[in-house]
Amino acid sequence: MLFEYNILWNYSPYIFTSDFISIRFYSLFFALGLFFVYYRTNKNLSNYIDSKTIEAIVFPSIIFMLFFSRVFHCIFYEFAYYSNNIIEILLPIRLTPLSFTGYQGLSSHGGFIGFVLSYLIISNKKLKFKYSLKFLDAIFYYSLVFISLVRIGNLFNSEILGKACNEGLCIIFPLYDSIPRYPVQLYESISYLSIFFLLSLIRDRIQILPGRLMLIVISMVSISRFFLEFLKEAQSDINLFYFNMGQALTIPILIISLLLLIILHGKKIKNLS
């Protein structure tokens, strides 16, 4: 319901719930996002890479991504709790009281690192280098839709909350508290979709050499994430100077992606001269 500039977000996070198992909207959006990435990558690269090869890379990478995403979250965001409940890191349950929860708490930075490590291990045996770059470009480009959907899932979960808001559009999450907050989940979701559509226009007009699109996506997402973190409530007790944990994990990824872009651009100029 709308009240002045505040929206009361009182939607249930569950699609289905019972005494033992619950299915959340977050899980639905997560699964839809992964399917979209796989389907579009498979279709986009059908002239270069066969479906079996793509599946042989994507499915193990998803497992790595989920594992590292979970471990990163438990270490960097909720270490105090999970250090005393280690079994809950790997199993989708809560021991007290015993219940099936799914994997609540996934770090996007951990997922990114998990995917990259998995890809480096698997791809050398599956793909030639020139096709490897095309594959990475497609995966990261279509992943913009995936991470956008994940943020909508976070909205339904009333998590990754914004700081207190007293102007413009604010959202109240009664499952958490009664304070109007910046709808930072929507900001992130919209920013990632905007990058997706912007790059789709650029791809239709400008030839982007293999490998560049991946680095552009990583850089733009990192910049967007870094600045939007200023509107978020702290999710960890660990900070790096004036930066929160999300920003601290984003900075090295941004620096590396920008350096690689600069190096590749320099090589292109050198080859043209």
XYZ file of N, CA and C in Angstrom:
819
model
N 0.838 -1.191 0.000
C 0.000 0.000 0.000
C 0.875 1.244 0.000
N 0.367 2.328 -0.593
C 1.141 3.550 -0.735
C 0.765 4.535 0.354
N 1.761 5.086 1.037
C 1.525 6.078 2.083
C 2.532 7.192 1.899
N 2.048 8.351 1.394
C 2.928 9.454 1.042
C 4.002 8.927 0.078
N 5.276 8.969 0.508
C 6.345 8.466 -0.347
C 6.810 7.075 0.083
N 6.104 6.495 1.016
C 6.531 5.200 1.551
C 5.670 4.056 1.016
N 6.325 2.967 0.669
C 5.630 1.753 0.249
C 5.807 0.702 1.336
N 4.726 0.126 1.779
C 4.783 -0.935 2.778
C 4.954 -2.272 2.060
N 6.115 -2.887 2.222
C 6.408 -4.167 1.560
C 6.040 -5.306 2.510
N 4.793 -5.733 2.434
C 4.329 -6.783 3.342
C 4.000 -8.078 2.606
N 4.694 -8.296 1.476
C 4.485 -9.524 0.711
C 5.249 -10.683 1.350
N 4.656 -11.857 1.282
C 5.316 -13.039 1.831
C 6.520 -13.405 0.963
N 7.625 -13.811 1.579
C 8.783 -14.261 0.795
C 8.612 -15.665 0.235
N 7.505 -16.324 0.591
C 7.323 -17.729 0.227
C 6.315 -17.914 -0.902
N 6.650 -18.812 -1.815
C 5.691 -19.291 -2.806
C 4.870 -20.413 -2.191
N 5.571 -21.251 -1.437
C 4.938 -22.402 -0.779
C 5.630 -22.630 0.556
N 4.851 -22.975 1.562
C 5.447 -23.268 2.862
C 4.669 -24.371 3.565
N 5.407 -25.212 4.298
C 4.797 -26.274 5.105
C 5.579 -26.364 6.407
N 5.299 -27.378 7.197
C 5.972 -27.507 8.490
C 7.472 -27.749 8.346
N 7.875 -28.385 7.228
C 9.293 -28.737 7.103
C 9.991 -28.039 5.939
N 9.280 -27.811 4.847
C 9.932 -27.247 3.668
C 9.225 -25.979 3.221
N 10.031 -25.024 2.773
C 9.490 -23.767 2.262
C 10.210 -23.418 0.969
N 9.468 -22.913 -0.005
C 10.049 -22.482 -1.277
C 9.847 -20.978 -1.400
N 10.933 -20.268 -1.565
C 10.893 -18.812 -1.596
C 10.886 -18.272 -3.024
N 10.383 -17.038 -3.163
C 10.476 -16.340 -4.437
C 11.940 -16.176 -4.836
N 12.810 -15.983 -3.849
C 14.236 -15.852 -4.125
C 14.746 -17.053 -4.920
N 14.351 -18.250 -4.484
C 14.791 -19.470 -5.172
C 14.280 -19.508 -6.608
N 13.035 -19.049 -6.805
C 12.452 -19.016 -8.147
C 13.231 -18.075 -9.054
N 13.486 -16.851 -8.580
C 14.216 -15.876 -9.391
C 15.641 -16.349 -9.659
N 16.261 -16.972 -8.671
C 17.615 -17.493 -8.827
C 17.651 -18.550 -9.928
N 16.701 -19.482 -9.876
C 16.650 -20.558 -10.873
C 16.336 -20.017 -12.264
N 15.396 -19.078 -12.353
C 15.058 -18.474 -13.645
C 16.261 -17.753 -14.238
N 17.011 -17.058 -13.385
C 18.193 -16.347 -13.855
C 19.244 -17.285 -14.405
N 19.498 -18.383 -13.700
C 20.474 -19.360 -14.176
C 20.035 -19.986 -15.496
N 18.746 -20.298 -15.597
C 18.238 -20.892 -16.837
C 18.390 -19.910 -17.998
N 18.109 -18.636 -17.748
C 18.242 -17.622 -18.797
C 19.683 -17.550 -19.294
N 20.640 -17.531 -18.366
C 22.052 -17.455 -18.749
C 22.440 -18.666 -19.588
N 22.047 -19.850 -19.131
C 22.389 -21.074 -19.866
C 21.737 -21.086 -21.247
N 20.443 -20.769 -21.301
C 19.702 -20.837 -22.564
C 20.253 -19.846 -23.582
N 20.469 -18.593 -23.164
C 20.935 -17.569 -24.096
C 22.380 -17.829 -24.524
N 23.211 -18.289 -23.596
C 24.595 -18.599 -23.952
C 24.639 -19.741 -24.957
N 23.851 -20.765 -24.713
C 23.786 -21.921 -25.613
C 23.328 -21.494 -27.006
N 22.300 -20.660 -27.049
C 21.763 -20.216 -28.336
C 22.727 -19.276 -29.044
N 23.349 -18.381 -28.296
C 24.245 -17.382 -28.872
C 25.511 -18.000 -29.454
N 25.974 -19.087 -28.843
C 27.242 -19.690 -29.260
C 27.070 -20.984 -30.044
N 25.861 -21.258 -30.508
C 25.576 -22.531 -31.178
C 26.423 -22.745 -32.433
N 26.890 -21.658 -33.050
C 27.713 -21.784 -34.256
C 29.181 -22.058 -33.939
N 29.556 -21.912 -32.659
C 30.958 -22.066 -32.276
C 31.198 -23.247 -31.333
N 30.257 -23.456 -30.415
C 30.450 -24.461 -29.368
C 29.205 -25.335 -29.287
N 29.370 -26.645 -29.238
C 28.208 -27.530 -29.161
C 27.618 -27.521 -27.750
N 26.365 -27.904 -27.649
C 25.621 -27.841 -26.385
C 26.258 -28.684 -25.290
N 26.773 -29.855 -25.652
C 27.361 -30.736 -24.642
C 28.587 -30.098 -23.990
N 29.369 -29.383 -24.784
C 30.547 -28.706 -24.235
C 30.131 -27.589 -23.290
N 29.114 -26.828 -23.693
C 28.616 -25.752 -22.833
C 28.094 -26.317 -21.518
N 27.338 -27.406 -21.601
C 26.806 -28.033 -20.382
C 27.934 -28.548 -19.493
N 28.973 -29.101 -20.111
C 30.094 -29.652 -19.347
C 30.856 -28.570 -18.594
N 30.729 -27.329 -19.050
C 31.382 -26.208 -18.368
C 30.428 -25.527 -17.394
N 29.200 -25.290 -17.838
C 28.252 -24.494 -17.053
C 27.825 -25.198 -15.768
N 27.434 -26.455 -15.850
C 26.873 -27.126 -14.672
C 27.882 -27.292 -13.533
N 29.129 -27.735 -13.799
C 30.114 -27.756 -12.703
C 30.408 -26.350 -12.174
N 30.381 -25.358 -13.071
C 30.646 -23.981 -12.648
C 29.566 -23.473 -11.704
N 28.319 -23.895 -11.927
C 27.228 -23.503 -11.028
C 27.470 -24.071 -9.633
N 27.934 -25.313 -9.566
C 28.222 -25.935 -8.269
C 29.339 -25.182 -7.554
N 30.414 -24.866 -8.286
C 31.507 -24.086 -7.711
C 30.999 -22.726 -7.253
N 30.192 -22.094 -8.081
C 29.669 -20.766 -7.783
C 28.864 -20.771 -6.490
N 27.972 -21.747 -6.350
C 27.142 -21.834 -5.152
C 27.990 -22.119 -3.915
N 28.960 -23.008 -4.049
C 29.810 -23.355 -2.908
C 30.598 -22.145 -2.421
N 31.284 -21.468 -3.340
C 32.092 -20.316 -2.944
C 31.217 -19.155 -2.482
N 30.068 -19.007 -3.101
C 29.141 -17.960 -2.697
C 28.695 -18.163 -1.256
N 28.402 -19.405 -0.926
C 27.970 -19.737 0.436
C 29.101 -19.544 1.440
N 30.273 -20.061 1.126
C 31.410 -19.977 2.044
C 31.817 -18.523 2.270
N 31.855 -17.726 1.210
C 32.207 -16.312 1.345
C 31.228 -15.590 2.260
N 29.944 -15.868 2.071
C 28.945 -15.212 2.920
C 29.160 -15.569 4.386
N 29.350 -16.841 4.644
C 29.490 -17.294 6.035
C 30.758 -16.753 6.688
N 31.831 -16.593 5.911
C 33.091 -16.098 6.461
C 33.081 -14.581 6.619
N 32.657 -13.877 5.578
C 32.794 -12.419 5.576
C 31.593 -11.672 6.148
N 30.425 -12.315 6.195
C 29.234 -11.594 6.629
C 28.612 -12.126 7.925
N 28.720 -13.424 8.194
C 28.115 -13.974 9.410
C 29.049 -14.974 10.081
N 30.299 -14.567 10.225
C 31.310 -15.481 10.766
C 30.991 -15.897 12.200
N 30.517 -14.964 13.020
C 30.247 -15.261 14.431
C 29.236 -16.396 14.576
N 28.195 -16.367 13.734
C 27.168 -17.411 13.826
C 27.663 -18.732 13.258
N 28.187 -18.709 12.032
C 28.520 -19.967 11.354
C 29.779 -20.627 11.903
N 30.621 -19.877 12.605
C 31.777 -20.507 13.246
C 31.334 -21.448 14.359
N 30.125 -21.235 14.868
C 29.563 -22.117 15.893
C 28.524 -23.086 15.329
N 28.220 -22.954 14.030
C 27.236 -23.830 13.380
C 27.763 -24.231 12.006
N 28.931 -24.851 11.998
C 29.647 -25.119 10.748
C 28.841 -25.994 9.799
N 28.099 -26.957 10.326
C 27.347 -27.870 9.461
C 26.312 -27.125 8.625
N 25.814 -25.987 9.118
C 24.804 -25.221 8.392
C 25.390 -24.475 7.198
N 26.720 -24.394 7.125
C 27.347 -23.757 5.965
C 27.060 -24.563 4.702
N 27.159 -25.874 4.810
C 27.048 -26.748 3.642
C 25.671 -27.373 3.481
N 24.921 -27.517 4.564
C 23.596 -28.133 4.483
C 22.512 -27.069 4.566
N 21.462 -27.186 3.727
C 20.393 -26.165 3.697
C 19.389 -26.336 4.832
N 19.903 -26.390 6.055
C 19.031 -26.603 7.205
C 19.426 -25.654 8.330
N 18.528 -25.483 9.276
C 18.842 -24.816 10.534
C 18.626 -25.838 11.634
N 19.613 -25.963 12.509
C 19.578 -27.016 13.521
C 18.642 -26.699 14.679
N 18.544 -25.395 15.025
C 17.717 -25.019 16.176
C 16.756 -23.899 15.793
N 15.454 -24.189 15.601
C 14.886 -25.541 15.566
C 15.192 -26.205 14.225
N 15.121 -27.526 14.174
C 15.435 -28.252 12.946
C 14.425 -27.900 11.862
N 14.937 -27.360 10.753
C 14.055 -26.980 9.646
C 14.870 -26.862 8.378
N 14.189 -27.039 7.244
C 14.816 -26.846 5.935
C 14.694 -25.374 5.575
N 15.811 -24.712 5.313
C 15.804 -23.272 5.048
C 16.228 -22.924 3.631
N 16.862 -23.868 2.933
C 17.513 -23.496 1.688
C 18.800 -22.760 2.039
N 19.530 -22.336 1.034
C 20.785 -21.634 1.296
C 20.522 -20.140 1.386
N 20.174 -19.685 2.588
C 19.952 -18.270 2.828
C 21.289 -17.631 3.181
N 21.745 -16.759 2.327
C 23.039 -16.147 2.538
C 24.030 -16.594 1.490
N 24.082 -15.848 0.374
C 25.015 -16.138 -0.709
C 25.726 -14.846 -1.084
N 27.028 -14.904 -1.207
C 27.829 -13.730 -1.562
C 28.084 -13.705 -3.064
N 27.722 -12.605 -3.702
C 27.939 -12.492 -5.151
C 29.429 -12.489 -5.481
N 30.249 -11.916 -4.597
C 31.697 -11.912 -4.834
C 32.250 -13.334 -4.783
N 31.769 -14.117 -3.817
C 32.192 -15.506 -3.734
C 31.746 -16.303 -4.942
N 30.513 -16.037 -5.404
C 30.013 -16.709 -6.596
C 30.849 -16.393 -7.816
N 31.257 -15.130 -7.942
C 32.103 -14.701 -9.058
C 33.437 -15.442 -9.037
N 34.076 -15.476 -7.878
C 35.374 -16.142 -7.754
C 35.231 -17.646 -7.984
N 34.158 -18.234 -7.464
C 33.926 -19.656 -7.669
C 33.761 -20.002 -9.136
N 33.015 -19.166 -9.867
C 32.829 -19.414 -11.298
C 34.156 -19.313 -12.044
N 34.928 -18.268 -11.747
C 36.203 -18.064 -12.442
C 37.151 -19.236 -12.192
N 37.252 -19.679 -10.946
C 38.131 -20.807 -10.627
C 37.684 -22.075 -11.350
N 36.381 -22.332 -11.322
C 35.852 -23.510 -12.005
C 36.146 -23.441 -13.496
N 35.952 -22.266 -14.058
C 36.168 -22.108 -15.496
C 37.631 -22.351 -15.862
N 38.544 -21.821 -15.059
C 39.969 -21.999 -15.332
C 40.365 -23.471 -15.260
N 39.738 -24.209 -14.364
C 40.047 -25.631 -14.208
C 39.495 -26.455 -15.373
N 38.267 -26.131 -15.788
C 37.557 -26.970 -16.763
C 37.816 -26.569 -18.208
N 37.865 -25.263 -18.483
C 37.823 -24.788 -19.874
C 39.027 -25.205 -20.696
N 40.211 -25.312 -20.076
C 41.411 -25.673 -20.833
C 41.266 -27.016 -21.538
N 40.450 -27.889 -20.963
C 40.246 -29.215 -21.545
C 39.084 -29.232 -22.534
N 38.276 -28.178 -22.528
C 37.039 -28.193 -23.306
C 37.036 -27.225 -24.488
N 37.725 -26.075 -24.352
C 37.580 -25.022 -25.356
C 38.926 -24.527 -25.867
N 38.953 -24.153 -27.133
C 40.088 -23.424 -27.667
C 40.013 -21.986 -27.161
N 41.159 -21.322 -27.087
C 41.225 -19.998 -26.455
C 40.293 -18.991 -27.122
N 40.237 -18.974 -28.457
C 39.413 -17.980 -29.144
C 37.927 -18.171 -28.844
N 37.513 -19.411 -28.649
C 36.117 -19.675 -28.280
C 35.889 -19.453 -26.786
N 36.955 -19.610 -26.026
C 36.865 -19.399 -24.585
C 36.462 -17.966 -24.271
N 37.035 -17.011 -24.982
C 36.708 -15.602 -24.756
C 35.271 -15.297 -25.170
N 34.829 -15.880 -26.277
C 33.435 -15.697 -26.694
C 32.478 -16.249 -25.633
N 32.843 -17.389 -25.075
C 32.017 -18.013 -24.046
C 31.914 -17.107 -22.824
N 33.040 -16.583 -22.363
C 33.044 -15.713 -21.186
C 32.265 -14.429 -21.440
N 32.410 -13.872 -22.636
C 31.639 -12.671 -22.983
C 30.146 -12.936 -22.855
N 29.704 -14.063 -23.401
C 28.275 -14.394 -23.367
C 27.796 -14.641 -21.941
N 28.556 -15.414 -21.180
C 28.170 -15.744 -19.805
C 28.013 -14.482 -18.963
N 28.997 -13.612 -19.010
C 28.948 -12.414 -18.164
C 27.896 -11.426 -18.650
N 27.715 -11.339 -19.949
C 26.693 -10.433 -20.476
C 25.302 -10.872 -20.031
N 24.971 -12.130 -20.215
C 23.636 -12.616 -19.839
C 23.471 -12.732 -18.319
N 24.586 -12.788 -17.605
C 24.507 -12.830 -16.144
C 23.980 -11.523 -15.563
N 23.988 -10.461 -16.343
C 23.401 -9.202 -15.882
C 21.923 -9.387 -15.551
N 21.232 -10.185 -16.352
C 19.816 -10.470 -16.076
C 19.702 -11.336 -14.828
N 20.610 -12.288 -14.698
C 20.611 -13.173 -13.524
C 20.756 -12.386 -12.223
N 21.764 -11.517 -12.131
C 21.980 -10.790 -10.879
C 20.887 -9.756 -10.647
N 20.259 -9.285 -11.722
C 19.112 -8.388 -11.563
C 17.945 -9.126 -10.916
N 17.679 -10.348 -11.370
C 16.602 -11.157 -10.792
C 16.906 -11.546 -9.345
N 18.170 -11.803 -9.051
C 18.556 -12.149 -7.678
C 18.226 -11.007 -6.726
N 18.451 -9.775 -7.162
C 18.137 -8.628 -6.308
C 16.629 -8.500 -6.079
N 15.820 -8.874 -7.053
C 14.368 -8.898 -6.823
C 14.043 -9.956 -5.774
N 14.749 -11.079 -5.831
C 14.590 -12.108 -4.809
C 14.957 -11.589 -3.432
N 16.036 -10.796 -3.357
C 16.412 -10.179 -2.083
C 15.321 -9.253 -1.570
N 14.655 -8.564 -2.489
C 13.547 -7.684 -2.108
C 12.433 -8.488 -1.447
N 12.065 -9.614 -2.047
C 11.021 -10.459 -1.465
C 11.450 -11.018 -0.109
N 12.741 -11.240 0.066
C 13.248 -11.762 1.337
C 13.401 -10.683 2.405
N 13.171 -9.428 2.027
C 13.398 -8.298 2.943
C 14.827 -8.329 3.480
N 15.790 -8.468 2.559
C 17.197 -8.528 2.951
C 18.025 -7.612 2.061
N 19.291 -7.422 2.447
C 20.166 -6.432 1.821
C 19.435 -5.085 1.832
N 19.139 -4.610 3.012
C 18.295 -3.427 3.182
C 19.081 -2.133 3.018
N 18.359 -1.101 2.568
C 18.944 0.217 2.459
C 18.934 0.934 3.798
N 19.660 2.030 3.854
C 19.671 2.849 5.063
C 18.346 3.594 5.194
N 18.142 4.201 6.355
C 16.916 4.947 6.608
C 16.738 6.046 5.570
N 15.507 6.199 5.103
C 15.188 7.115 4.000
C 14.081 8.066 4.456
N 14.253 9.360 4.192
C 13.212 10.326 4.562
C 12.824 11.242 3.411
N 13.180 10.821 2.196
C 12.802 11.608 1.026
C 12.701 10.693 -0.187
N 11.867 11.093 -1.138
C 11.702 10.295 -2.343
C 10.959 9.002 -2.067
N 11.243 8.000 -2.883
C 10.598 6.696 -2.742
C 11.309 5.875 -1.675
N 10.582 5.475 -0.656
C 11.139 4.655 0.421
C 10.258 3.422 0.610
N 10.841 2.373 1.150
C 10.096 1.138 1.397
C 10.224 0.749 2.865
N 9.106 0.339 3.443
C 9.089 -0.176 4.810
C 8.992 -1.698 4.741
N 9.893 -2.373 5.452
C 9.903 -3.836 5.491
C 9.441 -4.295 6.872
N 8.140 -4.536 7.052
C 7.621 -4.896 8.378
C 8.178 -6.213 8.915
N 8.695 -7.083 8.035
C 9.322 -8.311 8.517
C 10.631 -8.019 9.243
N 11.172 -6.805 9.005
C 12.446 -6.420 9.622
C 12.245 -5.353 10.694
N 11.654 -4.212 10.304
C 11.326 -3.148 11.251
C 10.344 -2.191 10.587
N 10.096 -1.054 11.192
C 9.107 -0.103 10.665
C 9.754 1.151 10.096
N 11.047 1.097 9.811
C 11.779 2.267 9.323
C 11.710 2.334 7.797
N 11.318 3.483 7.222
C 11.372 3.640 5.760
C 12.828 3.575 5.287
N 13.077 2.844 4.225
C 14.449 2.634 3.761
C 14.563 2.839 2.249
N 15.790 3.154 1.809
C 16.046 3.235 0.373
C 15.821 1.855 -0.250
N 15.087 1.788 -1.355
C 14.863 0.489 -2.023
C 16.088 0.079 -2.836
N 17.188 -0.159 -2.130
C 18.465 -0.371 -2.800
C 18.465 -1.649 -3.634
N 17.627 -2.620 -3.257
C 17.522 -3.840 -4.078
C 16.997 -3.491 -5.473
N 15.996 -2.590 -5.518
C 15.458 -2.147 -6.808
C 16.487 -1.330 -7.574
N 17.220 -0.469 -6.862
C 18.254 0.330 -7.525
C 19.268 -0.580 -8.212
N 19.718 -1.603 -7.494
C 20.700 -2.522 -8.077
C 20.110 -3.294 -9.246
N 18.907 -3.811 -9.065
C 18.264 -4.586 -10.125
C 18.115 -3.750 -11.392
N 17.652 -2.518 -11.230
C 17.457 -1.629 -12.376
C 18.793 -1.256 -13.008
N 19.812 -1.022 -12.180
C 21.118 -0.639 -12.728
C 21.715 -1.767 -13.564
N 21.573 -3.016 -13.119
C 22.122 -4.141 -13.876
C 21.357 -4.364 -15.181
N 20.039 -4.212 -15.125
C 19.251 -4.319 -16.363
C 19.595 -3.187 -17.325
N 19.838 -1.997 -16.786
C 20.200 -0.851 -17.628
C 21.520 -1.112 -18.341
N 22.489 -1.681 -17.617
C 23.770 -2.036 -18.230
C 23.557 -3.072 -19.330
N 22.682 -4.038 -19.069
C 22.385 -5.087 -20.051
C 21.838 -4.482 -21.347
N 20.848 -3.602 -21.237
C 20.239 -3.018 -22.436
C 21.174 -2.017 -23.114
N 21.955 -1.292 -22.326
C 22.926 -0.368 -22.909
C 23.953 -1.127 -23.738
N 24.472 -2.207 -23.190
C 25.466 -2.996 -23.920
C 24.860 -3.708 -25.121
N 23.575 -4.034 -25.046
C 22.922 -4.657 -26.204
C 22.872 -3.677 -27.371
N 22.667 -2.396 -27.076
C 22.675 -1.372 -28.127
C 24.077 -1.189 -28.695
N 25.068 -1.187 -27.806
C 26.450 -1.001 -28.243
C 26.909 -2.182 -29.093
N 26.543 -3.391 -28.678
C 26.952 -4.590 -29.419
C 26.401 -4.602 -30.838
N 25.237 -4.001 -31.036
C 24.621 -3.971 -32.363
C 25.282 -2.946 -33.283
N 26.045 -2.014 -32.698
C 26.606 -0.919 -33.491
C 28.131 -0.925 -33.566
N 28.757 -1.499 -32.560
C 30.216 -1.485 -32.487
C 30.732 -2.907 -32.309
N 31.776 -3.248 -33.051
C 32.380 -4.566 -32.885
C 33.276 -4.555 -31.648
N 32.929 -5.375 -30.677
C 33.720 -5.486 -29.453
C 34.551 -6.757 -29.543
N 35.852 -6.618 -29.459
C 36.736 -7.769 -29.599
C 36.506 -8.773 -28.470
N 36.707 -10.064 -28.739
C 36.476 -11.100 -27.718
C 37.238 -10.816 -26.425
N 36.560 -11.000 -25.313
C 37.161 -10.783 -24.000
C 36.882 -9.418 -23.418
N 36.652 -8.430 -24.301
C 36.410 -7.059 -23.817
C 35.048 -6.926 -23.161
N 34.037 -7.567 -23.747
C 32.678 -7.428 -23.213
C 32.617 -7.934 -21.772
N 33.255 -9.049 -21.502
C 33.298 -9.582 -20.140
C 33.879 -8.557 -19.172
N 35.002 -7.949 -19.532
C 35.661 -6.985 -18.653
C 34.836 -5.717 -18.491
N 34.151 -5.307 -19.557
C 33.279 -4.129 -19.470
C 32.133 -4.398 -18.499
N 31.537 -5.581 -18.609
C 30.441 -5.949 -17.701
C 30.922 -5.945 -16.253
N 32.051 -6.595 -15.994
C 32.577 -6.664 -14.626
C 32.856 -5.267 -14.089
N 33.456 -4.409 -14.914
C 33.792 -3.052 -14.482
C 32.544 -2.237 -14.180
N 31.563 -2.279 -15.064
C 30.350 -1.479 -14.882
C 29.537 -1.960 -13.683
N 29.435 -3.271 -13.519
C 28.719 -3.820 -12.358
C 29.441 -3.436 -11.067
N 30.766 -3.516 -11.078
C 31.541 -3.186 -9.880
C 31.378 -1.721 -9.495
N 31.403 -0.836 -10.482
C 31.225 0.593 -10.201
C 29.839 0.854 -9.632
N 28.828 0.264 -10.255
C 27.455 0.421 -9.775
C 27.319 -0.108 -8.352
N 27.840 -1.293 -8.119
C 27.759 -1.919 -6.791
C 28.480 -1.070 -5.749
N 29.660 -0.563 -6.091
C 30.460 0.205 -5.142
C 29.692 1.416 -4.621
N 29.086 2.178 -5.527
C 28.398 3.401 -5.110
C 27.065 3.112 -4.426
N 26.354 2.089 -4.860
C 25.080 1.758 -4.220
C 25.279 1.205 -2.810
N 26.470 0.686 -2.531
C 26.754 0.199 -1.180
C 26.657 1.316 -0.143
N 26.866 2.562 -0.568
C 26.767 3.680 0.369
C 25.342 3.845 0.898
N 24.360 3.313 0.160
C 22.964 3.421 0.579
C 22.502 2.213 1.384
N 23.369 1.231 1.567
C 22.981 -0.008 2.253
C 23.344 0.024 3.736
N 22.525 -0.671 4.513
C 22.900 -0.940 5.895
C 24.081 -1.915 5.896
N 24.952 -1.774 6.876
C 26.100 -2.671 6.992
C 25.622 -4.108 7.170
N 26.201 -5.012 6.393
C 25.847 -6.428 6.490
C 26.909 -7.239 7.211
N 27.995 -6.563 7.578
C 29.088 -7.224 8.274
C 29.674 -6.262 9.297
N 30.243 -6.813 10.361
C 30.905 -5.986 11.373
C 32.306 -5.590 10.937
N 32.786 -6.190 9.853
C 34.136 -5.918 9.362
C 34.077 -4.821 8.306
N 34.874 -3.772 8.477
C 34.943 -2.682 7.512
C 36.397 -2.423 7.139
N 36.609 -1.794 5.992
C 37.939 -1.406 5.538
C 37.966 0.112 5.433
N 38.505 0.770 6.468
C 38.506 2.225 6.550
C 37.074 2.738 6.453
N 36.768 3.519 5.399
C 35.421 4.077 5.256
C 34.499 3.167 4.439
N 35.008 2.039 4.012
C 34.249 1.171 3.121
C 33.694 -0.036 3.875
N 32.495 -0.487 3.459
C 31.921 -1.677 4.073
C 32.466 -2.929 3.386
N 32.016 -4.085 3.835
C 32.550 -5.340 3.308
C 32.275 -5.497 1.818
N 31.062 -5.132 1.384
C 30.732 -5.238 -0.032
C 31.664 -4.415 -0.898
N 31.982 -3.196 -0.443
C 32.896 -2.338 -1.197
C 34.320 -2.870 -1.157
N 34.736 -3.384 0.004
C 36.091 -3.920 0.143
C 36.319 -5.102 -0.796
N 35.297 -5.932 -0.984
C 35.420 -7.071 -1.892
C 35.294 -6.652 -3.352
N 34.616 -5.535 -3.597
C 34.412 -5.055 -4.967
C 35.651 -4.365 -5.520
N 36.374 -3.639 -4.671
C 37.512 -2.825 -5.122
C 38.556 -3.638 -5.888
N 39.069 -4.765 -5.366
C 40.081 -5.506 -6.139
C 39.556 -6.055 -7.462
N 38.294 -6.468 -7.491
C 37.711 -6.965 -8.741
C 37.643 -5.843 -9.769
N 37.245 -4.647 -9.330
C 37.166 -3.492 -10.228
C 38.545 -3.112 -10.749
N 39.533 -3.056 -9.863
C 40.889 -2.666 -10.268
C 41.452 -3.645 -11.295
N 41.302 -4.931 -11.039
C 41.834 -5.947 -11.959
C 41.152 -5.866 -13.319
N 39.822 -5.704 -13.335
C 39.099 -5.645 -14.615
C 39.492 -4.402 -15.408
N 39.656 -3.264 -14.729
C 40.054 -2.034 -15.422
C 41.482 -2.141 -15.948
N 42.381 -2.720 -15.163
C 43.762 -2.891 -15.617
C 43.827 -3.783 -16.853
N 43.060 -4.869 -16.851
C 43.043 -5.760 -18.015
C 42.484 -5.058 -19.245
N 41.460 -4.228 -19.045
C 40.911 -3.458 -20.167
C 41.950 -2.496 -20.729
N 42.679 -1.827 -19.846
C 43.715 -0.880 -20.276
C 44.825 -1.607 -21.026
N 45.239 -2.755 -20.506
C 46.296 -3.538 -21.158
C 45.852 -3.997 -22.543
N 44.632 -4.516 -22.648
C 44.123 -4.984 -23.940
C 43.967 -3.830 -24.920
N 43.538 -2.673 -24.417
C 43.394 -1.503 -25.289
C 44.760 -1.048 -25.789
N 45.773 -1.098 -24.906
C 47.124 -0.722 -25.309
C 47.683 -1.649 -26.368
N 47.398 -2.942 -26.240
C 47.856 -3.909 -27.244
C 47.181 -3.665 -28.585
N 45.891 -3.276 -28.541
C 45.165 -3.007 -29.781
C 45.780 -1.819 -30.507
N 46.098 -0.754 -29.759
C 46.708 0.437 -30.361
C 48.075 0.094 -30.940
N 48.847 -0.721 -30.204
C 50.177 -1.113 -30.661
C 50.096 -1.909 -31.952
N 49.100 -2.773 -32.059
C 48.937 -3.593 -33.267
C 48.517 -2.757 -34.469
N 47.765 -1.672 -34.194
C 47.307 -0.821 -35.282
C 48.398 0.114 -35.784
N 49.372 0.421 -34.919
C 50.417 1.389 -35.286
C 51.523 0.731 -36.113
